[in-house]
């Protein structure tokens, strides 16, 4: 039995977003036993219940206020929003945080052998897609005629099978298009996974918990981008060293036993430190450079 005082968060049960969603919750300190194959998993250390479903169901669960939060791709959210608008159904949602995974784009692609001289080349083409509403919106805004049909899988083989002239599908690396002799000609929507909430009134206690979760997510994301750097730098080159390390303006500087010309510097850099930067540091006389990952951050 679901308890209304507990926060309900929907995430994909199995698929491209499930591993990263689970990892994010774990890094945020939400302990859940995902081993049991059940629809609802209960966190034992926080008042949060996880509802595990197909990704396509998550926007509806949010918009119909069945769950408080969801982790889902913006592409799925926007497609459902457009569908529900046409059906005059409740279609509101709030994106609380973009999560930096599940990054992809919804693109139009045509066979390599076909000429492409701009968007009007797609006039009257028959397009296979799993995203009819986003596709329709894109053509409507540009006032171009086209035909489409829905395929919920194997969209990329439709042209070679003689079913369609073009496809509108998700692309991340582009390898699937290439393997099927297709070329990407228009990006119609850019997407990533996001934390989404139902709009409107939320109980005070739940709001506090949601804010806590967002702060932790931001801490995890910031930590992912940041590095802890330790090095020994010549005392005369401190400014040059600092200027090479972005976001590390306030290092801790301490003396090195038995050294007068060098100091130890510890700092958090807001960016990945590339080999090129390490080589430039070395050229300045810096030694003992250590770049360490950070697990969590709170400012
Ligand atoms: O079972 P369920 O309904 O939950 O899952 P699903 O099969 O509908 O979705 P799933 O798990 O495949 O994808 C979930 C979400 O991941 C999508 O809605 C996107 O938000 C996101 N995502 C990110 C992707 C991709 N990248 C992606 N590359 N979803 C699908 N693809 C597919 C694409 O359709 C194509 O077949 O991967 C292929 C292209 O990949 P590349 O790397 O070859 O370009
Ligand atoms: Zn799906």
Coordinates of C-alpha atoms and ligand atoms in Angstrom, one line a residue:
X1 CA 0.0 0.0 0.0
X2 CA 1.5 3.4 -1.0
X3 CA 1.9 5.9 1.7
X4 CA 0.9 9.4 0.6
X5 CA 3.5 11.0 2.9
X6 CA 6.3 9.4 1.1
X7 CA 7.8 10.9 -2.1
X8 CA 7.0 8.8 -5.2
X9 CA 9.6 8.8 -7.9
X10 CA 9.1 7.0 -11.2
X11 CA 12.1 5.8 -13.2
X12 CA 12.7 3.5 -16.2
X13 CA 12.6 -0.2 -15.1
X14 CA 15.1 -1.4 -17.7
X15 CA 16.6 0.4 -20.6
X16 CA 19.1 3.1 -21.4
X17 CA 18.2 5.4 -18.5
X18 CA 17.8 2.8 -15.7
X19 CA 21.5 2.2 -14.8
X20 CA 22.3 6.0 -14.6
X21 CA 19.1 6.7 -12.7
X22 CA 19.9 4.0 -10.1
X23 CA 23.5 5.3 -9.8
X24 CA 22.3 8.8 -9.3
X25 CA 19.9 7.9 -6.5
X26 CA 22.6 5.8 -4.9
X27 CA 25.1 8.7 -5.1
X28 CA 22.4 10.9 -3.5
X29 CA 22.3 8.6 -0.5
X30 CA 18.9 7.1 -1.3
X31 CA 19.3 3.4 -0.4
X32 CA 17.1 1.1 -2.4
X33 CA 17.3 -2.7 -3.0
X34 CA 16.7 -2.9 -6.7
X35 CA 17.4 -6.7 -6.8
X36 CA 13.7 -7.5 -6.3
X37 CA 11.8 -7.3 -9.6
X38 CA 8.9 -5.4 -8.3
X39 CA 6.9 -2.4 -9.5
X40 CA 7.6 -0.4 -6.3
X41 CA 10.8 -0.4 -4.3
X42 CA 11.0 1.3 -0.9
X43 CA 14.0 3.3 0.3
X44 CA 14.8 2.2 3.8
X45 CA 16.7 5.3 4.8
X46 CA 14.6 8.1 3.2
X47 CA 10.8 8.4 2.8
X48 CA 11.0 7.8 -0.9
X49 CA 9.3 5.1 -3.0
X50 CA 10.6 4.2 -6.4
X51 CA 8.0 3.2 -9.1
X52 CA 9.8 1.3 -11.9
X53 CA 7.9 1.4 -15.2
X54 CA 8.5 1.8 -19.0
X55 CA 9.8 5.2 -19.8
X56 CA 6.8 6.0 -22.0
X57 CA 4.6 5.8 -18.9
X58 CA 6.5 8.3 -16.8
X59 CA 5.1 11.6 -18.4
X60 CA 1.6 10.4 -17.8
X61 CA 2.3 9.4 -14.2
X62 CA 3.6 12.9 -13.6
X63 CA 0.9 14.8 -15.5
X64 CA -1.9 12.7 -13.9
X65 CA -0.2 13.4 -10.5
X66 CA 0.2 9.7 -9.7
X67 CA 3.9 10.2 -8.8
X68 CA 5.6 13.3 -7.5
X69 CA 8.9 13.0 -9.5
X70 CA 10.2 11.2 -12.5
X71 CA 13.5 10.6 -14.3
X72 CA 12.8 10.5 -18.0
X73 CA 14.1 11.8 -21.3
X74 CA 12.9 15.2 -22.5
X75 CA 12.0 13.6 -25.8
X76 CA 9.5 11.3 -24.2
X77 CA 8.1 14.1 -22.0
X78 CA 7.6 16.5 -24.9
X79 CA 6.1 13.9 -27.2
X80 CA 3.5 13.0 -24.5
X81 CA 2.8 16.7 -23.9
X82 CA 2.0 17.3 -27.5
X83 CA -0.2 14.2 -27.7
X84 CA -2.1 15.2 -24.6
X85 CA -2.6 18.8 -25.7
X86 CA -4.4 17.5 -28.8
X87 CA -6.5 15.2 -26.6
X88 CA -7.2 18.3 -24.3
X89 CA -5.8 16.3 -21.3
X90 CA -3.8 17.7 -18.4
X91 CA -0.3 18.1 -19.8
X92 CA 1.8 20.2 -17.3
X93 CA 5.2 19.3 -15.9
X94 CA 8.1 21.1 -14.3
X95 CA 11.7 20.2 -15.2
X96 CA 13.6 20.6 -12.0
X97 CA 17.0 19.5 -13.2
X98 CA 18.7 18.3 -16.4
X99 CA 20.8 15.3 -15.5
X100 CA 23.6 15.2 -18.1
X101 CA 22.9 11.6 -19.2
X102 CA 20.7 10.0 -21.8
X103 CA 21.9 12.7 -24.2
X104 CA 20.6 12.3 -27.7
X105 CA 18.8 14.1 -30.5
X106 CA 15.7 13.4 -32.5
X107 CA 16.8 13.7 -36.1
X108 CA 15.6 13.3 -39.6
X109 CA 17.7 11.0 -41.8
X110 CA 17.6 9.9 -45.4
X111 CA 19.5 7.3 -47.4
X112 CA 23.1 8.4 -48.3
X113 CA 22.2 8.0 -52.0
X114 CA 19.5 10.7 -51.8
X115 CA 20.3 14.4 -52.5
X116 CA 19.6 16.9 -49.7
X117 CA 19.4 20.5 -50.6
X118 CA 17.7 21.9 -47.5
X119 CA 14.5 21.2 -45.6
X120 CA 12.2 21.5 -48.7
X121 CA 13.9 18.4 -50.1
X122 CA 11.7 16.5 -47.6
X123 CA 8.5 17.7 -49.2
X124 CA 5.9 14.9 -49.5
X125 CA 8.3 12.3 -48.2
X126 CA 7.0 9.3 -46.3
X127 CA 8.8 9.2 -42.9
X128 CA 8.9 6.4 -40.4
X129 CA 9.0 7.4 -36.7
X130 CA 8.2 6.6 -33.1
X131 CA 7.8 10.3 -32.4
X132 CA 4.8 11.4 -34.6
X133 CA 3.9 14.5 -32.5
X134 CA 7.4 16.1 -32.4
X135 CA 7.7 15.3 -36.1
X136 CA 4.4 16.8 -37.0
X137 CA 5.1 19.9 -35.0
X138 CA 8.4 20.4 -36.8
X139 CA 6.8 20.2 -40.2
X140 CA 3.8 22.3 -39.2
X141 CA 6.0 25.2 -38.0
X142 CA 7.8 25.1 -41.3
X143 CA 4.6 24.6 -43.3
X144 CA 5.8 21.6 -45.3
X145 CA 3.7 18.7 -46.5
X146 CA 4.9 15.2 -45.5
X147 CA 3.5 11.7 -44.7
X148 CA 4.4 9.6 -41.8
X149 CA 3.7 6.2 -40.2
X150 CA 4.6 4.9 -36.8
X151 CA 7.2 2.2 -36.1
X152 CA 8.0 1.5 -32.5
X153 CA 11.3 -0.3 -33.2
X154 CA 13.7 -1.0 -36.1
X155 CA 12.9 2.5 -37.5
X156 CA 16.4 2.6 -39.1
X157 CA 15.7 -0.3 -41.5
X158 CA 12.5 1.2 -42.9
X159 CA 14.1 3.0 -45.9
X160 CA 16.2 -0.1 -47.0
X161 CA 13.1 -2.2 -46.6
X162 CA 11.3 0.1 -49.1
X163 CA 8.8 1.2 -46.4
X164 CA 9.8 4.9 -46.1
X165 CA 11.8 7.6 -47.8
X166 CA 13.2 8.9 -44.6
X167 CA 13.2 8.3 -40.8
X168 CA 12.9 10.4 -37.7
X169 CA 14.6 8.7 -34.9
X170 CA 16.9 9.2 -31.8
X171 CA 20.6 9.5 -32.5
X172 CA 23.4 9.5 -30.0
X173 CA 26.7 8.4 -31.7
X174 CA 25.3 8.2 -35.2
X175 CA 26.6 4.6 -35.6
X176 CA 23.1 3.1 -36.2
X177 CA 22.5 5.6 -39.0
X178 CA 25.8 4.9 -40.6
X179 CA 25.4 1.1 -40.4
X180 CA 22.1 1.5 -42.2
X181 CA 23.4 3.7 -45.0
X182 CA 21.5 6.8 -43.7
X183 CA 22.6 10.4 -43.2
X184 CA 21.4 12.8 -40.6
X185 CA 19.9 15.9 -42.3
X186 CA 17.9 17.8 -39.6
X187 CA 18.0 17.8 -35.8
X188 CA 14.5 18.3 -34.7
X189 CA 14.8 18.0 -30.9
X190 CA 17.7 17.8 -28.5
X191 CA 17.2 15.8 -25.3
X192 CA 18.7 14.5 -22.1
X193 CA 17.4 12.8 -19.0
X194 CA 15.8 15.1 -16.5
X195 CA 14.3 15.2 -13.1
X196 CA 10.7 16.2 -13.6
X197 CA 7.9 17.1 -11.1
X198 CA 4.2 17.3 -11.2
X199 CA 3.0 20.9 -11.3
X200 CA 0.9 22.6 -8.6
X201 CA 0.6 22.1 -4.9
X202 CA 3.0 19.8 -3.2
X203 CA 2.9 19.0 0.6
X204 CA 5.4 21.1 2.6
X205 CA 7.3 18.0 3.9
X206 CA 7.6 16.6 0.4
X207 CA 8.8 20.0 -0.9
X208 CA 11.6 20.0 1.7
X209 CA 12.6 16.5 0.6
X210 CA 12.5 17.4 -3.1
X211 CA 14.8 20.4 -2.4
X212 CA 17.1 18.2 -0.5
X213 CA 17.2 15.7 -3.4
X214 CA 17.9 18.5 -5.9
X215 CA 20.7 19.9 -3.8
X216 CA 22.3 16.4 -3.6
X217 CA 21.9 15.8 -7.3
X218 CA 23.5 19.2 -8.1
X219 CA 26.3 18.2 -5.7
X220 CA 26.8 14.9 -7.5
X221 CA 26.8 16.6 -10.9
X222 CA 29.3 19.2 -9.7
X223 CA 31.6 16.6 -8.2
X224 CA 31.5 14.7 -11.5
X225 CA 32.8 17.7 -13.4
X226 CA 35.4 18.7 -10.7
X227 CA 38.7 17.3 -9.7
X228 CA 40.8 17.6 -6.6
X229 CA 44.4 18.6 -7.5
X230 CA 47.5 18.3 -5.5
X231 CA 50.9 19.5 -6.7
X232 CA 54.2 21.0 -5.7
X233 CA 54.8 24.3 -7.4
X234 CA 57.8 26.8 -7.5
X235 CA 56.9 29.7 -5.1
X236 CA 57.8 32.2 -7.9
X237 CA 55.2 30.6 -10.3
X238 CA 52.1 30.5 -8.2
X239 CA 50.0 32.9 -10.3
X240 CA 50.9 31.1 -13.5
X241 CA 50.0 27.8 -12.0
X242 CA 46.6 29.0 -10.8
X243 CA 45.8 30.6 -14.1
X244 CA 46.2 27.2 -15.9
X245 CA 43.7 25.5 -13.6
X246 CA 40.2 26.9 -14.2
X247 CA 37.9 27.2 -11.2
X248 CA 40.9 26.8 -8.8
X249 CA 41.3 30.4 -7.9
X250 CA 41.6 29.8 -4.1
X251 CA 44.1 27.1 -3.5
X252 CA 45.4 25.9 -0.1
X253 CA 49.1 26.6 0.0
X254 CA 51.3 24.9 2.6
X255 CA 55.1 24.6 3.2
X256 CA 57.0 21.5 2.2
X257 CA 59.4 20.2 4.8
X258 CA 63.0 20.9 3.8
X259 CA 62.0 23.0 0.7
X260 CA 62.3 26.7 0.4
X261 CA 61.6 27.2 -3.3
X262 CA 58.5 25.0 -3.6
X263 CA 55.2 24.9 -1.9
X264 CA 52.4 22.3 -1.9
X265 CA 49.1 23.4 -3.5
X266 CA 45.7 21.7 -3.0
X267 CA 42.7 22.9 -4.9
X268 CA 39.4 21.9 -6.5
X269 CA 39.2 22.6 -10.2
X270 CA 35.8 22.9 -11.8
X271 CA 37.0 21.3 -14.9
X272 CA 38.7 18.1 -16.0
X273 CA 42.4 18.5 -16.1
X274 CA 43.7 17.5 -19.5
X275 CA 47.2 16.0 -20.3
X276 CA 48.0 19.3 -22.1
X277 CA 47.5 21.3 -18.9
X278 CA 49.6 18.8 -16.9
X279 CA 52.4 19.2 -19.5
X280 CA 52.2 23.0 -19.2
X281 CA 52.3 22.8 -15.4
X282 CA 55.4 20.5 -15.7
X283 CA 57.1 23.0 -18.0
X284 CA 56.6 25.7 -15.3
X285 CA 58.5 23.5 -12.8
X286 CA 55.5 21.9 -11.1
X287 CA 56.1 18.3 -9.8
X288 CA 54.2 15.6 -7.9
X289 CA 50.9 16.4 -9.8
X290 CA 47.9 14.3 -8.6
X291 CA 44.4 14.7 -10.1
X292 CA 41.8 12.9 -8.1
X293 CA 38.1 12.3 -8.7
X294 CA 35.6 13.8 -6.2
X295 CA 32.6 11.8 -5.0
X296 CA 30.4 14.4 -3.4
X297 CA 30.4 18.2 -3.1
X298 CA 28.4 20.7 -1.1
X299 CA 29.1 24.4 -1.0
Ligands
LIG1 O1 11.2 -0.4 -22.4 P1 11.1 1.1 -22.4 O2 9.9 1.6 -23.1 O3 11.3 1.7 -21.0 O4 12.4 1.7 -23.1 P2 12.6 2.1 -24.7 O5 13.1 0.9 -25.4 O6 11.4 2.9 -25.2 O7 13.7 3.2 -24.5 P3 15.3 3.1 -24.4 O8 15.7 2.4 -23.2 O9 15.9 2.6 -25.7 O10 15.7 4.7 -24.3 C1 15.2 5.4 -23.2 C2 15.7 6.9 -23.5 O11 17.1 6.9 -23.6 C3 15.1 7.5 -24.7 O12 13.8 8.0 -24.6 C4 16.1 8.7 -24.8 O13 15.7 9.8 -24.0 C5 17.4 8.1 -24.3 N1 18.4 7.8 -25.4 C6 19.7 8.3 -25.4 C7 18.2 7.0 -26.4 C8 19.4 7.0 -27.1 N2 20.3 7.8 -26.5 C9 19.6 6.2 -28.3 N3 20.6 6.2 -28.9 N4 17.2 6.2 -26.8 C10 17.3 5.4 -27.9 N5 18.5 5.4 -28.7 C11 18.5 4.4 -29.8 C12 17.9 5.0 -31.1 O14 16.5 4.9 -31.1 C13 18.6 4.2 -32.2 O15 18.0 3.0 -32.4 O16 19.8 4.1 -30.2 C14 19.9 4.0 -31.6 C15 20.9 5.1 -32.1 O17 22.0 5.1 -31.3 P4 23.4 5.5 -32.0 O18 24.4 5.6 -30.8 O19 23.8 4.4 -32.9 O20 23.3 6.9 -32.7
LIG2 ZN1 9.8 3.4 -24.2

